[in-house]
Short mmCIF file of C-alpha atoms in Angstrom, two decimals:
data_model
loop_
_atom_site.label_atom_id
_atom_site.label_comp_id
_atom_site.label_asym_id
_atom_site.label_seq_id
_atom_site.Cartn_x
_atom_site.Cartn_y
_atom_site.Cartn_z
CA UNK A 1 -41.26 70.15 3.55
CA UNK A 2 -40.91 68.95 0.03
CA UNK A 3 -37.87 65.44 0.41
CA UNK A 4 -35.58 65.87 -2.50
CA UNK A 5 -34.67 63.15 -4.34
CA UNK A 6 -30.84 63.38 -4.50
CA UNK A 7 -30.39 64.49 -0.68
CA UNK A 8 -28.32 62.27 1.30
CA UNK A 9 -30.37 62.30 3.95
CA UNK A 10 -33.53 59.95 4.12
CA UNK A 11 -36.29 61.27 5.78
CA UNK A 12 -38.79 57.95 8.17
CA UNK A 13 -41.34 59.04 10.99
CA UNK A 14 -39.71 62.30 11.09
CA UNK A 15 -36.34 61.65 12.42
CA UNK A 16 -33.38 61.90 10.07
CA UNK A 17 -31.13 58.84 9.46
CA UNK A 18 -26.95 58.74 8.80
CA UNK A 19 -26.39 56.87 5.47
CA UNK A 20 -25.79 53.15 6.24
CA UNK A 21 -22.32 52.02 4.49
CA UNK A 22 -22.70 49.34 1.48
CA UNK A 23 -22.97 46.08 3.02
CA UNK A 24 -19.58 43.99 2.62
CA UNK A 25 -19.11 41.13 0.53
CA UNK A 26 -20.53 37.94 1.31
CA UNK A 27 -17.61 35.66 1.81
CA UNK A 28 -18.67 31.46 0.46
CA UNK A 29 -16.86 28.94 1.34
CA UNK A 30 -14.40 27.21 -0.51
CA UNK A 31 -15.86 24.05 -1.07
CA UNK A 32 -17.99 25.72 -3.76
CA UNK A 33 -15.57 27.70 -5.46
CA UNK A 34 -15.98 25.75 -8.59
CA UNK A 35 -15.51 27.31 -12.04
CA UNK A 36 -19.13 28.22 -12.43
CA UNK A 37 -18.55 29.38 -16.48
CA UNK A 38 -19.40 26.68 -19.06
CA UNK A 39 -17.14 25.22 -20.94
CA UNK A 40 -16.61 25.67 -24.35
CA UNK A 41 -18.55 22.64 -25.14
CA UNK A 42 -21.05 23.71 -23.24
CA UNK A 43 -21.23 27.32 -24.94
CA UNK A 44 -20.58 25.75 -28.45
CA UNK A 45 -24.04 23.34 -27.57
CA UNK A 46 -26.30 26.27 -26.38
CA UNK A 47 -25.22 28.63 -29.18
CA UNK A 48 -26.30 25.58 -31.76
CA UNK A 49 -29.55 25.81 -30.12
CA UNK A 50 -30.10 29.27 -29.84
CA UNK A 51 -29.95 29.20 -33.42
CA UNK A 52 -32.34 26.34 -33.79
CA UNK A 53 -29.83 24.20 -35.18
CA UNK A 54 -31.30 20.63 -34.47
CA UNK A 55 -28.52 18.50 -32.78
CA UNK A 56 -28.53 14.58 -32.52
CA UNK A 57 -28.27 14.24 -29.06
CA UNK A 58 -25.40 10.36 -28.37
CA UNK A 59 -25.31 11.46 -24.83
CA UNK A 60 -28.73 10.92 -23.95
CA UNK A 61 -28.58 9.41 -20.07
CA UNK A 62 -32.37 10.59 -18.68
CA UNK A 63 -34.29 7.44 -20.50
CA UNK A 64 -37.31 9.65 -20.06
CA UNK A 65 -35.71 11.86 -22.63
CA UNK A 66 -34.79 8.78 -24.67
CA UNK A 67 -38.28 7.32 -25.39
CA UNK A 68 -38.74 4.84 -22.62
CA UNK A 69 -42.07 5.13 -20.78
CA UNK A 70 -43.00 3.26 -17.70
CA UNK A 71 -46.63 2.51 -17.50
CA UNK A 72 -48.89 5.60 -16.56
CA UNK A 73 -50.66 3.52 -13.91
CA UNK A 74 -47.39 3.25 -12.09
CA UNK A 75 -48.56 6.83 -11.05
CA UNK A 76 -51.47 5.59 -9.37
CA UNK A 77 -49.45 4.18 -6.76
CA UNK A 78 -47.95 7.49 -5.52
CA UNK A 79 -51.72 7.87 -4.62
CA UNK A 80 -51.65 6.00 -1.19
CA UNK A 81 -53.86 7.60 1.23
CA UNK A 82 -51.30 5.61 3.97
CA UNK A 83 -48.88 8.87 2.46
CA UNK A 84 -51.06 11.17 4.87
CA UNK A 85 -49.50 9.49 7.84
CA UNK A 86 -46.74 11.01 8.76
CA UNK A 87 -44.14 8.22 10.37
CA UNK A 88 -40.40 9.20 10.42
CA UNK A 89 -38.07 6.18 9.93
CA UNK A 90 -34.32 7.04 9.77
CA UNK A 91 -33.98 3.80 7.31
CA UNK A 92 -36.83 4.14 5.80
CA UNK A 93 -40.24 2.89 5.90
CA UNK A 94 -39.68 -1.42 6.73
CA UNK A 95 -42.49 -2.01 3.56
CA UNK A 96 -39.89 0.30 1.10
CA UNK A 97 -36.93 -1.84 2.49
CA UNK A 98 -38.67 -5.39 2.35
CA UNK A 99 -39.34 -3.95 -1.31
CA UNK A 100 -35.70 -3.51 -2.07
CA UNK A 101 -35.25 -7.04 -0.43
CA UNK A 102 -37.59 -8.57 -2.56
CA UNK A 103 -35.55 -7.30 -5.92
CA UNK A 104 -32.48 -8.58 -4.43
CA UNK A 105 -33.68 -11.77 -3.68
CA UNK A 106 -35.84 -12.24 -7.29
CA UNK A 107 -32.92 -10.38 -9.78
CA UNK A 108 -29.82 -11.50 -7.69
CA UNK A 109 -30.55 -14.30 -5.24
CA UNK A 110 -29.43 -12.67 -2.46
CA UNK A 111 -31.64 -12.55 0.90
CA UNK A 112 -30.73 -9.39 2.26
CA UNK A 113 -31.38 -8.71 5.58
CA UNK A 114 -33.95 -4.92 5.86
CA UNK A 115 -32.06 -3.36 8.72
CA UNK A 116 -28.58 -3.89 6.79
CA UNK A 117 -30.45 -0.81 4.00
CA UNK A 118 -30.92 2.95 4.16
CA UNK A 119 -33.16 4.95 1.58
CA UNK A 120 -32.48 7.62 0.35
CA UNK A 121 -33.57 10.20 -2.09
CA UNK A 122 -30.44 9.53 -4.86
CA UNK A 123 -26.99 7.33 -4.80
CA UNK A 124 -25.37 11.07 -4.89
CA UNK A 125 -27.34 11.34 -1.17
CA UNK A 126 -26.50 7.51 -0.41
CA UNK A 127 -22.45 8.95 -1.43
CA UNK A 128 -22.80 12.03 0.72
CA UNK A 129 -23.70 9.62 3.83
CA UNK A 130 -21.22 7.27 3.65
CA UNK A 131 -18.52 9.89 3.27
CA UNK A 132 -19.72 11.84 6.21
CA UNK A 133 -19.43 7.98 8.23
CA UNK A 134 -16.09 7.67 7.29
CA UNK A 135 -14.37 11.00 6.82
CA UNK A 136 -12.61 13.25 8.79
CA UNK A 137 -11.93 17.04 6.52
CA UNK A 138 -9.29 16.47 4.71
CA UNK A 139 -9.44 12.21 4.20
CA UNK A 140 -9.13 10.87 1.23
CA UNK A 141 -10.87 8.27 -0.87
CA UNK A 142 -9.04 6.49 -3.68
CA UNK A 143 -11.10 6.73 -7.24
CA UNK A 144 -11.14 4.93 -10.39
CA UNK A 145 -9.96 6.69 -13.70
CA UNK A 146 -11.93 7.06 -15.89
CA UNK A 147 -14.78 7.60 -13.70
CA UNK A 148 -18.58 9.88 -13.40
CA UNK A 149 -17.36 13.39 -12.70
CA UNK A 150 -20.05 13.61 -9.91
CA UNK A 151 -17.49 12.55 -8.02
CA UNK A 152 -15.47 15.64 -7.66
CA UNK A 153 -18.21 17.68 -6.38
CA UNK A 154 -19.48 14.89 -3.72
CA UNK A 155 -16.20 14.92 -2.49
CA UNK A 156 -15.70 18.74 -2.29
CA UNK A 157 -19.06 19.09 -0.65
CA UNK A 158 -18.08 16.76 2.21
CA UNK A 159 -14.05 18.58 2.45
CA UNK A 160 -13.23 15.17 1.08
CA UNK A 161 -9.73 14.26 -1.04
CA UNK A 162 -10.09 11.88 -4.34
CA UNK A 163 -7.57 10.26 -5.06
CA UNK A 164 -7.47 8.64 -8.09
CA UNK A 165 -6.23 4.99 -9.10
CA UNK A 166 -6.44 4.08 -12.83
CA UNK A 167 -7.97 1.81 -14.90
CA UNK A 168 -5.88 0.09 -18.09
CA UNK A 169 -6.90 -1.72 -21.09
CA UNK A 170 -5.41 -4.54 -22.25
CA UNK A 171 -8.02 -7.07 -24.04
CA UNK A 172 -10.90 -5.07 -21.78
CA UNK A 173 -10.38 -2.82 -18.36
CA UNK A 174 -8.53 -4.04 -15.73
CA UNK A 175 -7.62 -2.63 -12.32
CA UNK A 176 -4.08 -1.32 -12.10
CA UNK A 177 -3.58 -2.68 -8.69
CA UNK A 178 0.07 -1.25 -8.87
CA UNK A 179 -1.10 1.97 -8.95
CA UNK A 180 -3.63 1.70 -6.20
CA UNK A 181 -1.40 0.17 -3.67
CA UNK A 182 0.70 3.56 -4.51
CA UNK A 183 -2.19 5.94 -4.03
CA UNK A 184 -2.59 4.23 -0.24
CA UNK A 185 -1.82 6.49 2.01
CA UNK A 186 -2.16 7.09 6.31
CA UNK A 187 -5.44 9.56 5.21
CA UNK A 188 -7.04 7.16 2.79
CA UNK A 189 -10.42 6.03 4.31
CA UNK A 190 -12.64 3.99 1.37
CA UNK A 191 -12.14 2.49 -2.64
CA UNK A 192 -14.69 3.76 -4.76
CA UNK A 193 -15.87 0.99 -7.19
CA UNK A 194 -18.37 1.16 -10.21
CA UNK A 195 -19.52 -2.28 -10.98
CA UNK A 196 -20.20 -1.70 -14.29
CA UNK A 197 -17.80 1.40 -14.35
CA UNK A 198 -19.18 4.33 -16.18
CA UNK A 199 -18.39 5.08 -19.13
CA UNK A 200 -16.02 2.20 -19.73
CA UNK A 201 -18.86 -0.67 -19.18
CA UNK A 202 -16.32 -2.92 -17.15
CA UNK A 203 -17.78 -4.71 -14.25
CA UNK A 204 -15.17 -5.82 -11.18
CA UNK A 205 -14.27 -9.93 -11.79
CA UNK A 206 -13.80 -11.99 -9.27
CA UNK A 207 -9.98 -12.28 -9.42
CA UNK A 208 -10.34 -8.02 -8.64
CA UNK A 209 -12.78 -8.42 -5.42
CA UNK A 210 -10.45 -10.79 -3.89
CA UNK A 211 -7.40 -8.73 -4.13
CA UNK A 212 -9.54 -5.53 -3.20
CA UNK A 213 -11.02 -7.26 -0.30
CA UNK A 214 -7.35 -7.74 0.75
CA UNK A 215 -6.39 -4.15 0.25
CA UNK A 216 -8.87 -3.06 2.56
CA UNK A 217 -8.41 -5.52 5.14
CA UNK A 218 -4.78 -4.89 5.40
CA UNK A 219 -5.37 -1.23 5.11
CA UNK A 220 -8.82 -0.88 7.43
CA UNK A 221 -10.54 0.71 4.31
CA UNK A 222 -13.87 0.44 3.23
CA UNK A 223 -15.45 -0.21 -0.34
CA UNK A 224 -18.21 1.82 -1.58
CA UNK A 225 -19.70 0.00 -4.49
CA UNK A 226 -21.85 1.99 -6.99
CA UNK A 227 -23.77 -0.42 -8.55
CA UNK A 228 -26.72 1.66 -10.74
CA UNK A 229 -25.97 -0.58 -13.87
CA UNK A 230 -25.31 -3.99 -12.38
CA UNK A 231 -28.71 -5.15 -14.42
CA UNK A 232 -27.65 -4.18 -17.57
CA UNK A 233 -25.02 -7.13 -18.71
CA UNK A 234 -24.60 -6.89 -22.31
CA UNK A 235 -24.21 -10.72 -22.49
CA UNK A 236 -27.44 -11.30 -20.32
CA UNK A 237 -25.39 -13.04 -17.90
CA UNK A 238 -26.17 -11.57 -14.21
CA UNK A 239 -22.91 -10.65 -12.39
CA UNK A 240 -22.69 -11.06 -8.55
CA UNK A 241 -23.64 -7.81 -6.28
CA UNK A 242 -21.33 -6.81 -3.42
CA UNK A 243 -24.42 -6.49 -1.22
CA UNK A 244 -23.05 -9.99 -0.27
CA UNK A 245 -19.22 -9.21 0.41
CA UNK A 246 -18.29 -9.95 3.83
CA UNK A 247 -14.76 -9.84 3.28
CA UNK A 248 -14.42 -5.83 4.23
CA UNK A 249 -16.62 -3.29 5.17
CA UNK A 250 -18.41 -2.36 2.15
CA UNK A 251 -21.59 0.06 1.44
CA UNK A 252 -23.17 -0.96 -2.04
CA UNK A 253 -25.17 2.06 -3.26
CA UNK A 254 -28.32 1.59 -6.37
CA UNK A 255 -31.85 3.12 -7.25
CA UNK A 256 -34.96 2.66 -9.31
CA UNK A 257 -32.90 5.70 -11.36
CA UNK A 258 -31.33 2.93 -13.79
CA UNK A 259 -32.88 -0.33 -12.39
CA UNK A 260 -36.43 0.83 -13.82
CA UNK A 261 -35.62 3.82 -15.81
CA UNK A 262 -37.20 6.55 -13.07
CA UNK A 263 -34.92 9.19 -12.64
CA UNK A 264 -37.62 11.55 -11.28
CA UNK A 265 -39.08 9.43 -8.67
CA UNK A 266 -35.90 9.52 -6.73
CA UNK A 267 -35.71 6.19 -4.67
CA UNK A 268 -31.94 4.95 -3.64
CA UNK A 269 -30.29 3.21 -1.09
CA UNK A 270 -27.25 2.03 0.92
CA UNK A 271 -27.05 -1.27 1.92
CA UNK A 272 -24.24 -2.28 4.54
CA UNK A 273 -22.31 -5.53 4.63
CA UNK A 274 -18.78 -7.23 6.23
CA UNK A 275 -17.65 -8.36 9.28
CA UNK A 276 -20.76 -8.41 11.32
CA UNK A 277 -19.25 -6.37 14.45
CA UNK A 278 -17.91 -2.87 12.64
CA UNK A 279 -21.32 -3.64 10.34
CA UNK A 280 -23.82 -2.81 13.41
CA UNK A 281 -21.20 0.11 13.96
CA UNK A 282 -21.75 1.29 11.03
CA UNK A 283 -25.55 1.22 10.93
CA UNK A 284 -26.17 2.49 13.87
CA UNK A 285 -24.02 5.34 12.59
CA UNK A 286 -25.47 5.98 9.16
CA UNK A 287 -28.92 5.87 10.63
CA UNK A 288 -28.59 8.51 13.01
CA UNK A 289 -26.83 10.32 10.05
CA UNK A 290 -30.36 9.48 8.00
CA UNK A 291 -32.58 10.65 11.11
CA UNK A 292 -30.60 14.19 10.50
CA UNK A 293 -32.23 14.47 7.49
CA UNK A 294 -35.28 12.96 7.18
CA UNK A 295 -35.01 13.18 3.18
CA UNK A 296 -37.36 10.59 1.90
CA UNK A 297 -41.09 11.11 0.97
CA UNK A 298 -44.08 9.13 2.14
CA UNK A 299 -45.39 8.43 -1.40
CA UNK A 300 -42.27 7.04 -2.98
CA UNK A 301 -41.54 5.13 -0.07
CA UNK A 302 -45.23 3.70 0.03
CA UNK A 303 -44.81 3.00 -4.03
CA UNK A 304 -41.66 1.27 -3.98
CA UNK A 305 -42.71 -2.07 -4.62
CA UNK A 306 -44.72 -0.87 -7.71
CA UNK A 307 -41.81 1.40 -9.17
CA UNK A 308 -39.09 -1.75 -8.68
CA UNK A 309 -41.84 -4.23 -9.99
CA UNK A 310 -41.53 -1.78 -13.45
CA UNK A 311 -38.26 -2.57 -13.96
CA UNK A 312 -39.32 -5.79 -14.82
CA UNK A 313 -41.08 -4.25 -18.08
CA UNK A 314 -38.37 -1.46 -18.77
CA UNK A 315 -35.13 -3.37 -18.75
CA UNK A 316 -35.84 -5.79 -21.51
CA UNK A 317 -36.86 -2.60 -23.76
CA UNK A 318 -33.85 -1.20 -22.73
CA UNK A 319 -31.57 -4.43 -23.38
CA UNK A 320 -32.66 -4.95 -26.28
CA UNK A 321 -32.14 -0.95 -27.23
CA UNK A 322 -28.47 -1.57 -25.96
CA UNK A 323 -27.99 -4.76 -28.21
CA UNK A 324 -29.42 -2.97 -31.49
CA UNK A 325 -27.21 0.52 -30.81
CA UNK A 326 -23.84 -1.47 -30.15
CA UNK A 327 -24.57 -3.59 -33.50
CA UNK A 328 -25.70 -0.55 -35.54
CA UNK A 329 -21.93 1.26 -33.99
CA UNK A 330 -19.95 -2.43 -35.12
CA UNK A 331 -21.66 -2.78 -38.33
CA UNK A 332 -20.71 1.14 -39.33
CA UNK A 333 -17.30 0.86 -37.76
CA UNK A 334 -16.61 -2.15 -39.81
CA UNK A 335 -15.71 -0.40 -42.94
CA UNK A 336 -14.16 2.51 -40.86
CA UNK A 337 -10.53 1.28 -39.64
CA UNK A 338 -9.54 4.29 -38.25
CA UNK A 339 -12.00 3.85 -35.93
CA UNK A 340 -12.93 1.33 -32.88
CA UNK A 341 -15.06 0.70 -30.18
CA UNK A 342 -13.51 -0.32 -26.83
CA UNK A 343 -14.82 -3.48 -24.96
CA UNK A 344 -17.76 -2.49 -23.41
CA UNK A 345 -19.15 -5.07 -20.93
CA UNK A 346 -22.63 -3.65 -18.87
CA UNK A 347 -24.21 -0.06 -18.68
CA UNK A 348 -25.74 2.44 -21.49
CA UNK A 349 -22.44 3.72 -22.46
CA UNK A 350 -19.86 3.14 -25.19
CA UNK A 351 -16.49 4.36 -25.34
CA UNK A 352 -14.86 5.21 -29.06
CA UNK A 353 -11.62 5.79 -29.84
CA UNK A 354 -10.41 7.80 -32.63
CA UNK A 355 -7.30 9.23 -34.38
CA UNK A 356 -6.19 11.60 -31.64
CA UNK A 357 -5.30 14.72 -34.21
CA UNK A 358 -6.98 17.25 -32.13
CA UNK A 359 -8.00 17.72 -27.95
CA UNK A 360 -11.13 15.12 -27.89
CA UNK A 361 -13.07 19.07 -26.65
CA UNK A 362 -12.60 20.43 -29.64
CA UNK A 363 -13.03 17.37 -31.97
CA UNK A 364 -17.06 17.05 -30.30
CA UNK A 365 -17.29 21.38 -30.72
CA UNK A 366 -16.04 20.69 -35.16
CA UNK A 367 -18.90 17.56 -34.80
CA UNK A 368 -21.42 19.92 -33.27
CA UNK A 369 -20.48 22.51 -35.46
CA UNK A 370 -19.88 20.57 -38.92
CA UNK A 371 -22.67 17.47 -38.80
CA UNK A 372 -24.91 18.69 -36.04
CA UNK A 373 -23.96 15.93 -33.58
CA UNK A 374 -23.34 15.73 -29.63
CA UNK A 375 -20.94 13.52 -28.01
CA UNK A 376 -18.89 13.69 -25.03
CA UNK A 377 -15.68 14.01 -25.17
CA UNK A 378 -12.81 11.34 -23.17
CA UNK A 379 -11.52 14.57 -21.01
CA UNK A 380 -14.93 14.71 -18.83
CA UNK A 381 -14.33 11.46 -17.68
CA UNK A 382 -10.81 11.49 -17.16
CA UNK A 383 -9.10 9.69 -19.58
CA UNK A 384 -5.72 9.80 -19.60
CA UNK A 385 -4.88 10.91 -23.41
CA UNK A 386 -6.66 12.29 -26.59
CA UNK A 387 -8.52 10.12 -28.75
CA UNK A 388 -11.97 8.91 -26.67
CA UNK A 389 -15.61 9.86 -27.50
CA UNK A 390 -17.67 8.17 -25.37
CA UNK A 391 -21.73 7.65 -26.34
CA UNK A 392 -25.07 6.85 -25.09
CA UNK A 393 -26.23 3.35 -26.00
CA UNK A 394 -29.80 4.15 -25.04
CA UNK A 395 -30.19 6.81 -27.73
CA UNK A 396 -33.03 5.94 -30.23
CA UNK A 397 -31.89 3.65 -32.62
CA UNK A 398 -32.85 6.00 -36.10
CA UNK A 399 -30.73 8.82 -34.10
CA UNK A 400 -28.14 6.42 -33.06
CA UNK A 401 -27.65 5.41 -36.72
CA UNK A 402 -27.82 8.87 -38.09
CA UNK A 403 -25.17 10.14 -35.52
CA UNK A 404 -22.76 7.76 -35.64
CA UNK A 405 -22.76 7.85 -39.72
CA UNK A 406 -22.27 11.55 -39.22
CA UNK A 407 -19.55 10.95 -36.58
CA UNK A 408 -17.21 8.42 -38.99
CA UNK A 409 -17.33 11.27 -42.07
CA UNK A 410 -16.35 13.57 -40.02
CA UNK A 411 -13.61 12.13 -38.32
CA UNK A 412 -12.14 10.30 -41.22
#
């Protein structure tokens, strides 16, 4: 018998089969129901490139994008025949810690003990970990603002609560201690610090640690201390690491990402530090957290002395690329006084502030648009009012200069 094509019946093996309903909706979960359509930003940038408009990119943060190279016989080292051996360390291999030891000990004179670290693939991993140790759903971890909007996501992924504290300026960025003591509440679990901050460049003085060590005392908080940047002082003057706080709890989280400029080899950590009795606690903790995932590969771990050992190559290219860019911005801004550059302290960013006639969005979509130039605007970071662009300082100097012209016409 000849099966027609629009009977409801489907005919398998000879035995006719009922229709099966439409399947029902997947349901997600709402930790992921973020707004998933791009901005207008967003749109504004990949309609400028669909018509082959050629941008100057001033928020260049991948330095492999930004024309800094490590050697190519850094790759040679990911080549360890040792990376066939398969042997599962929830901390990570000892050789890939004693290597993060090592640059703690050579770039900040601290001798950090191997079993106080855990690898891990990123600092947004390293993040993920340490909220998971402390955080019950629903906890809450006080933020600075302006801050990295990673952030919001980390914390939605692990049913965590930011709450933010902010930042002021007044002759450079302070801690609004104020505010933070306000934003305490029975739920709060951990500070978040960014020593330098991103994007404001403002690394945590001493006069700040003390009184933050006394929060969290008082309160039984922890600090998490994102410290990507800490190498890049503008003033070449190294500033002190919280690997070394003992004063309260505190996780310190970096990575070859920004200490050697290698984003894609993905090598991080978490190092743990404080009173020594809730610090075994809380390594014995995080490592069986680590052992759950296994993350870390053989051949990073096994070339981790080589890929921190480049940093000592990159970061004087990219110093010096930092100290060009911010005198190229001061020299142009100097005969634009409409226009000013915040203090800026450590890091690869600079924040600008401008006459605030317009939303900061649409003021980067009209410099897109009208001189071909990409900035970010204050709003993604959370500044509190109009008037902030904030820009890469490791773009290439000839784009750097060429943007940042364009930028003043347009927004005088």
């Amino acid at each position: 018998m000849e099966r027609r094509a629009s009977s409801p019946v489907r005919q398998h093996g000879g035995r006719a089969r009922t229709p099966v309903a439409p399947p029902a909706k997947v349901m997600f979960s709402q930790r992921t129901n973020w707004r998933l359509s791009p901005n207008a930003l967003t749109r504004a940038i990949e309609e400028a490139r669909a018509s082959g408009q050629k941008i100057l990119d001033l928020t260049i943060s991948n330095p492999t994008e930004a024309g800094v190279r490590p050697d190519a016989e850094m790759v040679l080292a990911l080549a360890n025949p040792e990376a066939m051996h398969y042997d599962p360390q929830p901390r990570g291999l000892l050789g890939a810690r004693q290597a993060v030891c090592r640059y703690y000990h050579e770039s900040h004179e601290v001798d950090l003990d191997p079993e106080r670290l855990i690898l891990t693939t990123s600092t947004s991993e390293a993040y993920s970990y340490v909220f998971r140790l402390l955080c019950n759903p629903g906890d809450e971890i006080l933020v600075p603002k302006p801050s990295y909007p990673l952030f919001e996501f980390l914390a939605d992924l692990a049913d965590v609560k930011l709450v933010p504290y902010p930042l002021f300026y007044d002759h450079g960025w302070q801690i609004d201690f104020d505010s933070l003591y306000k934003a305490a509440t029975l739920r709060s679990r951990a500070v978040i610090l960014v020593h330098p901050n991103n994007p404001t460049g403002s690394f945590v003085s001493a006069a700040e640690s003390a009184a933050l060590n006394a929060f969290c005392r008082d309160r039984g908080l922890a600090l998490i201390v994102d410290e990507v940047f800490l190498d890049y002082s503008h003033d070449g003057v190294p500033r002190r690491s919280f690997v070394r706080n003992a004063n309260a709890l505190t996780f310190t989280l970096s990575g070859v990402s920004k200490i050697s400029a290698l984003p894609q080899m993905k090598l991080a950590w978490v190092a743990t530090s404080g009173p020594e009795d809730i610090v075994a606690e809380a390594g014995a903790r995080l490592e069986v957290i680590a052992d759950t995932f296994l993350s870390m590969n053989a051949p990073v771990q096994l070339a981790a002395s080589v890929l921190l050992d480049q940093r000592k190559k990159i970061q004087p290219i990219l110093l010096d690329r930092l100290r060009v860019n911010l005198a190229e911005l001061d020299r142009q801004l100097a005969s634009r006084p409409s226009c000013a550059r915040l203090m800026v302290e450590g890091g690869w960013y600079v924040v600008l502030r401008v006459p605030a006639l317009e939303s900061d969005e649409d003021l980067a979509i009209r410099l897109l648009r009208d001189a071909s130039v990409s900035v970010h605007p204050g709003h993604f970071y959370d500044f509190p009012n109009e008037g902030h662009l904030v820009l890469s300082l490791i773009t290439e100097p000839a784009d750097f200069r060429e943007g940042v012209g364009r930028l003043l016409r347009v927004v005088e």
